Amino acid sequence: MNDAIEVKNLKKSYGNHVVLAGLNFSVRHGEIFALLGTNGAGKTTTLECIEGLRKYDSGSITVNGKMGIQLQSASLPEHIRAMEAIRLFAGWNKVTVDPAMLNRLGINDISQKQYYQMSTGQKRRLHLALAMIRNPDIIFLDEPTAGLDVEGRTALHEVIRLLKTQGKTIILASHDMAEVESLCDRIAILTEGTIAFTGTVSELRCVTGRHYKIIIETNIGTKCFECDNIGKALSAVLQEIEEQDLTILDIRIDSGSLEQQFMKITKKIKKEISL
């Protein structure tokens, strides 16, 4: 089966400044996929090229399915009501609004609310509803939870996971690495105009090397140990605790966050390019 999105040798420059130097990656049907990159890495340009919002110089982009785009911000009139916006977009696209979709996103609760009166979370839900009007196969989410409180983030994450169960393909752009790690099946890391890595978070850790932190809370305080070999280190640490006749109250093992792995691989690529 063809992938939902296939990008081959994508190149884009602004004058003499090369932004994309030949990108190659694909997004599978039904997965949540994140494109990560530091500021200026070309992430936004890549997404805009795929979405058809920006022309590229060469290469090819194949999209198999209808797209829905939820932007980080939307230029909606301040006094438009939620349902007015829904009906307007439905009219443009000549489709019938799905009441179940509106209910899932909580649009019915804000149907008569004007845009300027909405909270950040309510605006995010409306933006997503507008992106879902055409019942798209592929959904682009740009910083979907930026500015939301914990409750709003949790609710939106549940919606994203529900969309995945319905077979939707979701392309996520987010600076929240914890969010990406929690939601995404695979990630692509864009740096210096090229794809430095594509795969799962676990596969990324295998590439960059695992580095563990062992945190042990005892009856006299907390001890922290860092290591690369968790088996040998944990055995030695527990033996040391036993020799000191300490009582273990809690033990945690941190295998390194996605943010730490992301920084490792971007620094590695930059170092290789500078040599």
PDB file of C-alpha atoms in Angstrom:
ATOM      1  CA  MET A   1       0.000   0.000   0.000  1.00  0.00           C
ATOM      2  CA  ASN A   2       1.242   3.488  -0.837  1.00  0.00           C
ATOM      3  CA  ASP A   3       2.295   5.728   2.044  1.00  0.00           C
ATOM      4  CA  ALA A   4       0.051   8.616   3.035  1.00  0.00           C
ATOM      5  CA  ILE A   5       2.855  11.059   2.202  1.00  0.00           C
ATOM      6  CA  GLU A   6       6.089  10.497   0.324  1.00  0.00           C
ATOM      7  CA  VAL A   7       8.741  13.200   0.019  1.00  0.00           C
ATOM      8  CA  LYS A   8      11.661  12.639  -2.363  1.00  0.00           C
ATOM      9  CA  ASN A   9      14.740  14.839  -2.763  1.00  0.00           C
ATOM     10  CA  LEU A  10      12.818  17.976  -1.749  1.00  0.00           C
ATOM     11  CA  LYS A  11      14.833  21.165  -2.260  1.00  0.00           C
ATOM     12  CA  LYS A  12      14.002  24.773  -1.450  1.00  0.00           C
ATOM     13  CA  SER A  13      16.146  27.898  -1.315  1.00  0.00           C
ATOM     14  CA  TYR A  14      15.457  31.550  -0.622  1.00  0.00           C
ATOM     15  CA  GLY A  15      17.962  33.345  -2.791  1.00  0.00           C
ATOM     16  CA  ASN A  16      21.371  31.943  -1.897  1.00  0.00           C
ATOM     17  CA  HIS A  17      20.131  30.504   1.371  1.00  0.00           C
ATOM     18  CA  VAL A  18      19.481  26.762   1.105  1.00  0.00           C
ATOM     19  CA  VAL A  19      16.670  25.740   3.464  1.00  0.00           C
ATOM     20  CA  LEU A  20      15.958  22.198   2.246  1.00  0.00           C
ATOM     21  CA  ALA A  21      18.897  20.359   0.745  1.00  0.00           C
ATOM     22  CA  GLY A  22      17.132  17.225  -0.532  1.00  0.00           C
ATOM     23  CA  LEU A  23      14.691  15.745   1.988  1.00  0.00           C
ATOM     24  CA  ASN A  24      13.573  12.123   1.820  1.00  0.00           C
ATOM     25  CA  PHE A  25      10.964  10.680   4.173  1.00  0.00           C
ATOM     26  CA  SER A  26       7.532   9.109   4.175  1.00  0.00           C
ATOM     27  CA  VAL A  27       4.516   9.015   6.471  1.00  0.00           C
ATOM     28  CA  ARG A  28       2.516   5.804   6.770  1.00  0.00           C
ATOM     29  CA  HIS A  29      -1.248   5.600   6.654  1.00  0.00           C
ATOM     30  CA  GLY A  30      -2.861   5.733  10.095  1.00  0.00           C
ATOM     31  CA  GLU A  31       0.167   6.846  12.115  1.00  0.00           C
ATOM     32  CA  ILE A  32       0.893   9.926  14.190  1.00  0.00           C
ATOM     33  CA  PHE A  33       4.093  11.383  12.780  1.00  0.00           C
ATOM     34  CA  ALA A  34       6.073  14.347  14.114  1.00  0.00           C
ATOM     35  CA  LEU A  35       8.469  16.525  12.142  1.00  0.00           C
ATOM     36  CA  LEU A  36      10.933  18.035  14.598  1.00  0.00           C
ATOM     37  CA  GLY A  37      13.542  20.709  14.081  1.00  0.00           C
ATOM     38  CA  THR A  38      15.174  23.655  15.773  1.00  0.00           C
ATOM     39  CA  ASN A  39      14.139  27.170  14.743  1.00  0.00           C
ATOM     40  CA  GLY A  40      15.338  27.807  11.191  1.00  0.00           C
ATOM     41  CA  ALA A  41      15.843  24.122  10.388  1.00  0.00           C
ATOM     42  CA  GLY A  42      13.223  24.238   7.625  1.00  0.00           C
ATOM     43  CA  LYS A  43      10.362  22.484   9.421  1.00  0.00           C
ATOM     44  CA  THR A  44       7.716  25.087   8.574  1.00  0.00           C
ATOM     45  CA  THR A  45       8.898  25.316   4.966  1.00  0.00           C
ATOM     46  CA  THR A  46       8.673  21.529   4.631  1.00  0.00           C
ATOM     47  CA  LEU A  47       5.142  21.400   5.996  1.00  0.00           C
ATOM     48  CA  GLU A  48       4.004  24.319   3.831  1.00  0.00           C
ATOM     49  CA  CYS A  49       5.402  22.601   0.736  1.00  0.00           C
ATOM     50  CA  ILE A  50       3.514  19.401   1.577  1.00  0.00           C
ATOM     51  CA  GLU A  51       0.334  21.351   2.329  1.00  0.00           C
ATOM     52  CA  GLY A  52       0.588  23.151  -1.006  1.00  0.00           C
ATOM     53  CA  LEU A  53       1.024  26.553   0.601  1.00  0.00           C
ATOM     54  CA  ARG A  54       4.558  27.101  -0.698  1.00  0.00           C
ATOM     55  CA  LYS A  55       6.314  26.290  -3.982  1.00  0.00           C
ATOM     56  CA  TYR A  56       9.500  24.225  -3.866  1.00  0.00           C
ATOM     57  CA  ASP A  57      12.443  24.250  -6.249  1.00  0.00           C
ATOM     58  CA  SER A  58      12.749  20.557  -7.083  1.00  0.00           C
ATOM     59  CA  GLY A  59      11.954  17.068  -5.884  1.00  0.00           C
ATOM     60  CA  SER A  60       8.542  15.470  -5.500  1.00  0.00           C
ATOM     61  CA  ILE A  61       5.765  15.269  -2.925  1.00  0.00           C
ATOM     62  CA  THR A  62       3.050  12.616  -3.165  1.00  0.00           C
ATOM     63  CA  VAL A  63      -0.030  12.894  -0.954  1.00  0.00           C
ATOM     64  CA  ASN A  64      -2.482   9.984  -0.943  1.00  0.00           C
ATOM     65  CA  GLY A  65      -5.667  11.317   0.648  1.00  0.00           C
ATOM     66  CA  LYS A  66      -7.600  14.454   1.501  1.00  0.00           C
ATOM     67  CA  MET A  67      -5.796  16.933   3.740  1.00  0.00           C
ATOM     68  CA  GLY A  68      -7.081  18.972   6.663  1.00  0.00           C
ATOM     69  CA  ILE A  69      -4.867  21.700   8.118  1.00  0.00           C
ATOM     70  CA  GLN A  70      -5.168  23.060  11.640  1.00  0.00           C
ATOM     71  CA  LEU A  71      -2.975  26.142  11.837  1.00  0.00           C
ATOM     72  CA  GLN A  72      -1.464  27.466  15.063  1.00  0.00           C
ATOM     73  CA  SER A  73      -3.472  30.656  14.576  1.00  0.00           C
ATOM     74  CA  ALA A  74      -6.385  31.459  12.302  1.00  0.00           C
ATOM     75  CA  SER A  75      -7.454  34.760  10.773  1.00  0.00           C
ATOM     76  CA  LEU A  76     -11.100  34.449  11.739  1.00  0.00           C
ATOM     77  CA  PRO A  77     -13.180  37.615  12.236  1.00  0.00           C
ATOM     78  CA  GLU A  78     -13.393  38.549  15.913  1.00  0.00           C
ATOM     79  CA  HIS A  79     -17.190  38.564  15.961  1.00  0.00           C
ATOM     80  CA  ILE A  80     -17.859  35.395  13.999  1.00  0.00           C
ATOM     81  CA  ARG A  81     -19.593  32.720  16.063  1.00  0.00           C
ATOM     82  CA  ALA A  82     -18.310  29.170  16.187  1.00  0.00           C
ATOM     83  CA  MET A  83     -21.219  27.660  14.265  1.00  0.00           C
ATOM     84  CA  GLU A  84     -21.122  30.494  11.736  1.00  0.00           C
ATOM     85  CA  ALA A  85     -17.486  29.593  10.993  1.00  0.00           C
ATOM     86  CA  ILE A  86     -18.396  25.893  10.783  1.00  0.00           C
ATOM     87  CA  ARG A  87     -21.242  26.541   8.330  1.00  0.00           C
ATOM     88  CA  LEU A  88     -19.080  28.925   6.280  1.00  0.00           C
ATOM     89  CA  PHE A  89     -16.296  26.351   5.851  1.00  0.00           C
ATOM     90  CA  ALA A  90     -18.825  23.609   5.133  1.00  0.00           C
ATOM     91  CA  GLY A  91     -20.367  25.789   2.431  1.00  0.00           C
ATOM     92  CA  TRP A  92     -16.997  26.489   0.850  1.00  0.00           C
ATOM     93  CA  ASN A  93     -16.217  22.779   0.744  1.00  0.00           C
ATOM     94  CA  LYS A  94     -19.776  21.769  -0.253  1.00  0.00           C
ATOM     95  CA  VAL A  95     -20.042  19.186   2.515  1.00  0.00           C
ATOM     96  CA  THR A  96     -22.469  18.359   5.304  1.00  0.00           C
ATOM     97  CA  VAL A  97     -21.253  18.968   8.851  1.00  0.00           C
ATOM     98  CA  ASP A  98     -20.809  15.833  10.970  1.00  0.00           C
ATOM     99  CA  PRO A  99     -22.661  16.449  14.292  1.00  0.00           C
ATOM    100  CA  ALA A 100     -20.721  13.654  16.008  1.00  0.00           C
ATOM    101  CA  MET A 101     -17.415  15.352  15.138  1.00  0.00           C
ATOM    102  CA  LEU A 102     -18.646  18.663  16.565  1.00  0.00           C
ATOM    103  CA  ASN A 103     -19.782  16.912  19.733  1.00  0.00           C
ATOM    104  CA  ARG A 104     -16.426  15.157  20.190  1.00  0.00           C
ATOM    105  CA  LEU A 105     -14.592  18.474  19.896  1.00  0.00           C
ATOM    106  CA  GLY A 106     -16.978  20.278  22.243  1.00  0.00           C
ATOM    107  CA  ILE A 107     -18.099  22.764  19.585  1.00  0.00           C
ATOM    108  CA  ASN A 108     -21.737  22.509  20.665  1.00  0.00           C
ATOM    109  CA  ASP A 109     -20.769  24.070  24.016  1.00  0.00           C
ATOM    110  CA  ILE A 110     -19.371  27.180  22.279  1.00  0.00           C
ATOM    111  CA  SER A 111     -21.598  27.230  19.195  1.00  0.00           C
ATOM    112  CA  GLN A 112     -22.908  30.772  19.806  1.00  0.00           C
ATOM    113  CA  LYS A 113     -19.700  32.169  21.268  1.00  0.00           C
ATOM    114  CA  GLN A 114     -17.923  34.875  19.263  1.00  0.00           C
ATOM    115  CA  TYR A 115     -14.310  34.205  18.321  1.00  0.00           C
ATOM    116  CA  TYR A 116     -12.864  37.000  20.449  1.00  0.00           C
ATOM    117  CA  GLN A 117     -14.694  35.641  23.502  1.00  0.00           C
ATOM    118  CA  MET A 118     -13.167  32.181  23.242  1.00  0.00           C
ATOM    119  CA  SER A 119     -10.346  30.893  25.407  1.00  0.00           C
ATOM    120  CA  THR A 120      -7.168  29.578  23.783  1.00  0.00           C
ATOM    121  CA  GLY A 121      -8.375  26.016  24.245  1.00  0.00           C
ATOM    122  CA  GLN A 122     -11.765  26.768  22.677  1.00  0.00           C
ATOM    123  CA  LYS A 123     -10.068  28.388  19.675  1.00  0.00           C
ATOM    124  CA  ARG A 124      -7.820  25.343  19.262  1.00  0.00           C
ATOM    125  CA  ARG A 125     -10.878  23.067  19.243  1.00  0.00           C
ATOM    126  CA  LEU A 126     -12.598  25.295  16.672  1.00  0.00           C
ATOM    127  CA  HIS A 127      -9.484  25.337  14.456  1.00  0.00           C
ATOM    128  CA  LEU A 128      -9.379  21.539  14.573  1.00  0.00           C
ATOM    129  CA  ALA A 129     -13.098  21.305  13.776  1.00  0.00           C
ATOM    130  CA  LEU A 130     -12.566  23.518  10.722  1.00  0.00           C
ATOM    131  CA  ALA A 131      -9.703  21.259   9.630  1.00  0.00           C
ATOM    132  CA  MET A 132     -12.015  18.247  10.005  1.00  0.00           C
ATOM    133  CA  ILE A 133     -14.908  19.683   7.958  1.00  0.00           C
ATOM    134  CA  ARG A 134     -14.015  17.689   4.802  1.00  0.00           C
ATOM    135  CA  ASN A 135     -13.469  14.472   6.790  1.00  0.00           C
ATOM    136  CA  PRO A 136      -9.788  14.447   5.764  1.00  0.00           C
ATOM    137  CA  ASP A 137      -7.583  11.362   5.642  1.00  0.00           C
ATOM    138  CA  ILE A 138      -4.475  13.336   6.641  1.00  0.00           C
ATOM    139  CA  ILE A 139      -4.527  16.014   9.342  1.00  0.00           C
ATOM    140  CA  PHE A 140      -1.789  18.598   9.954  1.00  0.00           C
ATOM    141  CA  LEU A 141      -1.604  19.915  13.514  1.00  0.00           C
ATOM    142  CA  ASP A 142       0.671  22.914  14.140  1.00  0.00           C
ATOM    143  CA  GLU A 143       1.431  23.356  17.865  1.00  0.00           C
ATOM    144  CA  PRO A 144      -2.076  22.070  18.713  1.00  0.00           C
ATOM    145  CA  THR A 145      -1.743  22.463  22.490  1.00  0.00           C
ATOM    146  CA  ALA A 146       0.314  25.681  22.681  1.00  0.00           C
ATOM    147  CA  GLY A 147      -1.074  27.914  25.409  1.00  0.00           C
ATOM    148  CA  LEU A 148      -3.441  25.291  26.831  1.00  0.00           C
ATOM    149  CA  ASP A 149      -3.732  24.373  30.484  1.00  0.00           C
ATOM    150  CA  VAL A 150      -3.282  20.773  31.663  1.00  0.00           C
ATOM    151  CA  GLU A 151      -6.982  19.948  31.317  1.00  0.00           C
ATOM    152  CA  GLY A 152      -7.143  21.381  27.803  1.00  0.00           C
ATOM    153  CA  ARG A 153      -4.005  19.532  26.724  1.00  0.00           C
ATOM    154  CA  THR A 154      -5.301  16.241  28.086  1.00  0.00           C
ATOM    155  CA  ALA A 155      -8.646  16.661  26.327  1.00  0.00           C
ATOM    156  CA  LEU A 156      -7.004  17.485  22.987  1.00  0.00           C
ATOM    157  CA  HIS A 157      -4.616  14.539  23.303  1.00  0.00           C
ATOM    158  CA  GLU A 158      -7.638  12.272  23.731  1.00  0.00           C
ATOM    159  CA  VAL A 159      -9.139  13.702  20.528  1.00  0.00           C
ATOM    160  CA  ILE A 160      -5.868  13.126  18.630  1.00  0.00           C
ATOM    161  CA  ARG A 161      -5.714   9.511  19.826  1.00  0.00           C
ATOM    162  CA  LEU A 162      -9.365   9.030  18.843  1.00  0.00           C
ATOM    163  CA  LEU A 163      -8.630  10.326  15.336  1.00  0.00           C
ATOM    164  CA  LYS A 164      -5.840   7.758  15.057  1.00  0.00           C
ATOM    165  CA  THR A 165      -8.244   4.930  15.998  1.00  0.00           C
ATOM    166  CA  GLN A 166     -10.458   6.114  13.126  1.00  0.00           C
ATOM    167  CA  GLY A 167      -7.580   5.525  10.720  1.00  0.00           C
ATOM    168  CA  LYS A 168      -6.572   9.162  10.304  1.00  0.00           C
ATOM    169  CA  THR A 169      -2.967  10.035   9.518  1.00  0.00           C
ATOM    170  CA  ILE A 170      -1.742  12.875  11.703  1.00  0.00           C
ATOM    171  CA  ILE A 171       1.289  15.083  11.045  1.00  0.00           C
ATOM    172  CA  LEU A 172       2.264  16.890  14.215  1.00  0.00           C
ATOM    173  CA  ALA A 173       4.503  19.936  14.552  1.00  0.00           C
ATOM    174  CA  SER A 174       5.278  20.660  18.191  1.00  0.00           C
ATOM    175  CA  HIS A 175       8.056  22.051  20.356  1.00  0.00           C
ATOM    176  CA  ASP A 176       6.703  20.033  23.297  1.00  0.00           C
ATOM    177  CA  MET A 177       8.934  16.955  23.274  1.00  0.00           C
ATOM    178  CA  ALA A 178       6.961  15.238  26.043  1.00  0.00           C
ATOM    179  CA  GLU A 179       3.824  15.629  23.934  1.00  0.00           C
ATOM    180  CA  VAL A 180       5.557  14.192  20.873  1.00  0.00           C
ATOM    181  CA  GLU A 181       6.954  11.246  22.836  1.00  0.00           C
ATOM    182  CA  SER A 182       3.518  10.511  24.302  1.00  0.00           C
ATOM    183  CA  LEU A 183       1.525  10.733  21.065  1.00  0.00           C
ATOM    184  CA  CYS A 184       3.712   9.852  18.095  1.00  0.00           C
ATOM    185  CA  ASP A 185       4.418   6.520  16.446  1.00  0.00           C
ATOM    186  CA  ARG A 186       7.437   7.878  14.576  1.00  0.00           C
ATOM    187  CA  ILE A 187       9.407  11.092  14.289  1.00  0.00           C
ATOM    188  CA  ALA A 188      11.679  12.759  11.744  1.00  0.00           C
ATOM    189  CA  ILE A 189      14.394  15.163  12.876  1.00  0.00           C
ATOM    190  CA  LEU A 190      15.245  17.939  10.449  1.00  0.00           C
ATOM    191  CA  THR A 191      18.530  19.762  10.848  1.00  0.00           C
ATOM    192  CA  GLU A 192      20.770  21.753   8.519  1.00  0.00           C
ATOM    193  CA  GLY A 193      18.312  21.233   5.668  1.00  0.00           C
ATOM    194  CA  THR A 194      18.421  17.429   5.796  1.00  0.00           C
ATOM    195  CA  ILE A 195      16.684  14.607   7.655  1.00  0.00           C
ATOM    196  CA  ALA A 196      19.043  13.461  10.391  1.00  0.00           C
ATOM    197  CA  PHE A 197      16.811  10.664  11.677  1.00  0.00           C
ATOM    198  CA  THR A 198      13.494   8.935  10.965  1.00  0.00           C
ATOM    199  CA  GLY A 199      12.025   6.264  13.225  1.00  0.00           C
ATOM    200  CA  THR A 200      10.612   5.601  16.673  1.00  0.00           C
ATOM    201  CA  VAL A 201      11.853   7.229  19.875  1.00  0.00           C
ATOM    202  CA  SER A 202      13.293   3.869  20.954  1.00  0.00           C
ATOM    203  CA  GLU A 203      15.212   3.612  17.681  1.00  0.00           C
ATOM    204  CA  LEU A 204      16.530   7.138  18.226  1.00  0.00           C
ATOM    205  CA  ARG A 205      17.916   6.123  21.612  1.00  0.00           C
ATOM    206  CA  CYS A 206      19.718   3.218  19.947  1.00  0.00           C
ATOM    207  CA  VAL A 207      21.305   5.640  17.462  1.00  0.00           C
ATOM    208  CA  THR A 208      22.377   8.281  19.976  1.00  0.00           C
ATOM    209  CA  GLY A 209      23.278   5.848  22.749  1.00  0.00           C
ATOM    210  CA  ARG A 210      21.387   5.293  25.955  1.00  0.00           C
ATOM    211  CA  HIS A 211      22.360   7.214  29.054  1.00  0.00           C
ATOM    212  CA  TYR A 212      20.575   6.347  32.268  1.00  0.00           C
ATOM    213  CA  LYS A 213      20.031   8.165  35.527  1.00  0.00           C
ATOM    214  CA  ILE A 214      19.244   6.087  38.602  1.00  0.00           C
ATOM    215  CA  ILE A 215      17.472   8.001  41.383  1.00  0.00           C
ATOM    216  CA  ILE A 216      17.211   6.187  44.705  1.00  0.00           C
ATOM    217  CA  GLU A 217      15.407   7.661  47.705  1.00  0.00           C
ATOM    218  CA  THR A 218      16.644   6.226  51.001  1.00  0.00           C
ATOM    219  CA  ASN A 219      15.930   6.819  54.656  1.00  0.00           C
ATOM    220  CA  ILE A 220      18.751   9.388  54.784  1.00  0.00           C
ATOM    221  CA  GLY A 221      18.139  11.186  51.492  1.00  0.00           C
ATOM    222  CA  THR A 222      18.215  10.860  47.712  1.00  0.00           C
ATOM    223  CA  LYS A 223      21.128   9.457  45.734  1.00  0.00           C
ATOM    224  CA  CYS A 224      21.595   9.952  41.964  1.00  0.00           C
ATOM    225  CA  PHE A 225      23.820   7.874  39.697  1.00  0.00           C
ATOM    226  CA  GLU A 226      24.459   8.219  35.944  1.00  0.00           C
ATOM    227  CA  CYS A 227      25.581   5.388  33.696  1.00  0.00           C
ATOM    228  CA  ASP A 228      25.506   3.891  30.196  1.00  0.00           C
ATOM    229  CA  ASN A 229      25.155   0.226  31.254  1.00  0.00           C
ATOM    230  CA  ILE A 230      22.059  -0.036  33.421  1.00  0.00           C
ATOM    231  CA  GLY A 231      22.542  -3.698  34.389  1.00  0.00           C
ATOM    232  CA  LYS A 232      26.024  -3.393  35.862  1.00  0.00           C
ATOM    233  CA  ALA A 233      25.384   0.028  37.394  1.00  0.00           C
ATOM    234  CA  LEU A 234      22.148  -0.963  39.109  1.00  0.00           C
ATOM    235  CA  SER A 235      23.728  -4.069  40.596  1.00  0.00           C
ATOM    236  CA  ALA A 236      26.650  -2.028  41.956  1.00  0.00           C
ATOM    237  CA  VAL A 237      24.382   0.713  43.316  1.00  0.00           C
ATOM    238  CA  LEU A 238      22.120  -1.745  45.144  1.00  0.00           C
ATOM    239  CA  GLN A 239      25.142  -3.491  46.639  1.00  0.00           C
ATOM    240  CA  GLU A 240      26.470  -0.135  47.858  1.00  0.00           C
ATOM    241  CA  ILE A 241      23.102   0.708  49.439  1.00  0.00           C
ATOM    242  CA  GLU A 242      23.024  -2.668  51.178  1.00  0.00           C
ATOM    243  CA  GLU A 243      26.583  -2.274  52.505  1.00  0.00           C
ATOM    244  CA  GLN A 244      25.615   1.096  53.996  1.00  0.00           C
ATOM    245  CA  ASP A 245      22.610  -0.576  55.642  1.00  0.00           C
ATOM    246  CA  LEU A 246      20.202   1.951  54.121  1.00  0.00           C
ATOM    247  CA  THR A 247      16.495   1.482  53.532  1.00  0.00           C
ATOM    248  CA  ILE A 248      15.279   2.055  49.948  1.00  0.00           C
ATOM    249  CA  LEU A 249      12.029   4.047  49.913  1.00  0.00           C
ATOM    250  CA  ASP A 250      11.782   4.581  46.165  1.00  0.00           C
ATOM    251  CA  ILE A 251      13.780   3.921  43.017  1.00  0.00           C
ATOM    252  CA  ARG A 252      13.400   5.473  39.557  1.00  0.00           C
ATOM    253  CA  ILE A 253      15.301   4.945  36.327  1.00  0.00           C
ATOM    254  CA  ASP A 254      15.328   7.702  33.703  1.00  0.00           C
ATOM    255  CA  SER A 255      16.416   6.503  30.256  1.00  0.00           C
ATOM    256  CA  GLY A 256      16.696  10.026  28.858  1.00  0.00           C
ATOM    257  CA  SER A 257      13.991  12.273  27.452  1.00  0.00           C
ATOM    258  CA  LEU A 258      13.250  12.799  23.771  1.00  0.00           C
ATOM    259  CA  GLU A 259      14.498  16.357  24.175  1.00  0.00           C
ATOM    260  CA  GLN A 260      17.895  15.073  25.342  1.00  0.00           C
ATOM    261  CA  GLN A 261      18.095  12.632  22.413  1.00  0.00           C
ATOM    262  CA  PHE A 262      17.002  15.384  19.996  1.00  0.00           C
ATOM    263  CA  MET A 263      19.764  17.700  21.194  1.00  0.00           C
ATOM    264  CA  LYS A 264      22.336  14.918  20.918  1.00  0.00           C
ATOM    265  CA  ILE A 265      21.628  14.135  17.287  1.00  0.00           C
ATOM    266  CA  THR A 266      21.327  17.775  16.156  1.00  0.00           C
ATOM    267  CA  LYS A 267      24.649  18.626  17.815  1.00  0.00           C
ATOM    268  CA  LYS A 268      26.236  15.563  16.204  1.00  0.00           C
ATOM    269  CA  ILE A 269      25.086  16.580  12.698  1.00  0.00           C
ATOM    270  CA  LYS A 270      26.242  20.182  13.153  1.00  0.00           C
ATOM    271  CA  LYS A 271      29.641  18.972  14.340  1.00  0.00           C
ATOM    272  CA  GLU A 272      29.998  16.641  11.333  1.00  0.00           C
ATOM    273  CA  ILE A 273      29.081  19.447   8.909  1.00  0.00           C
ATOM    274  CA  SER A 274      31.587  21.854  10.465  1.00  0.00           C
ATOM    275  CA  LEU A 275      34.482  19.377  10.100  1.00  0.00           C
TER     276      LEU A 275
END
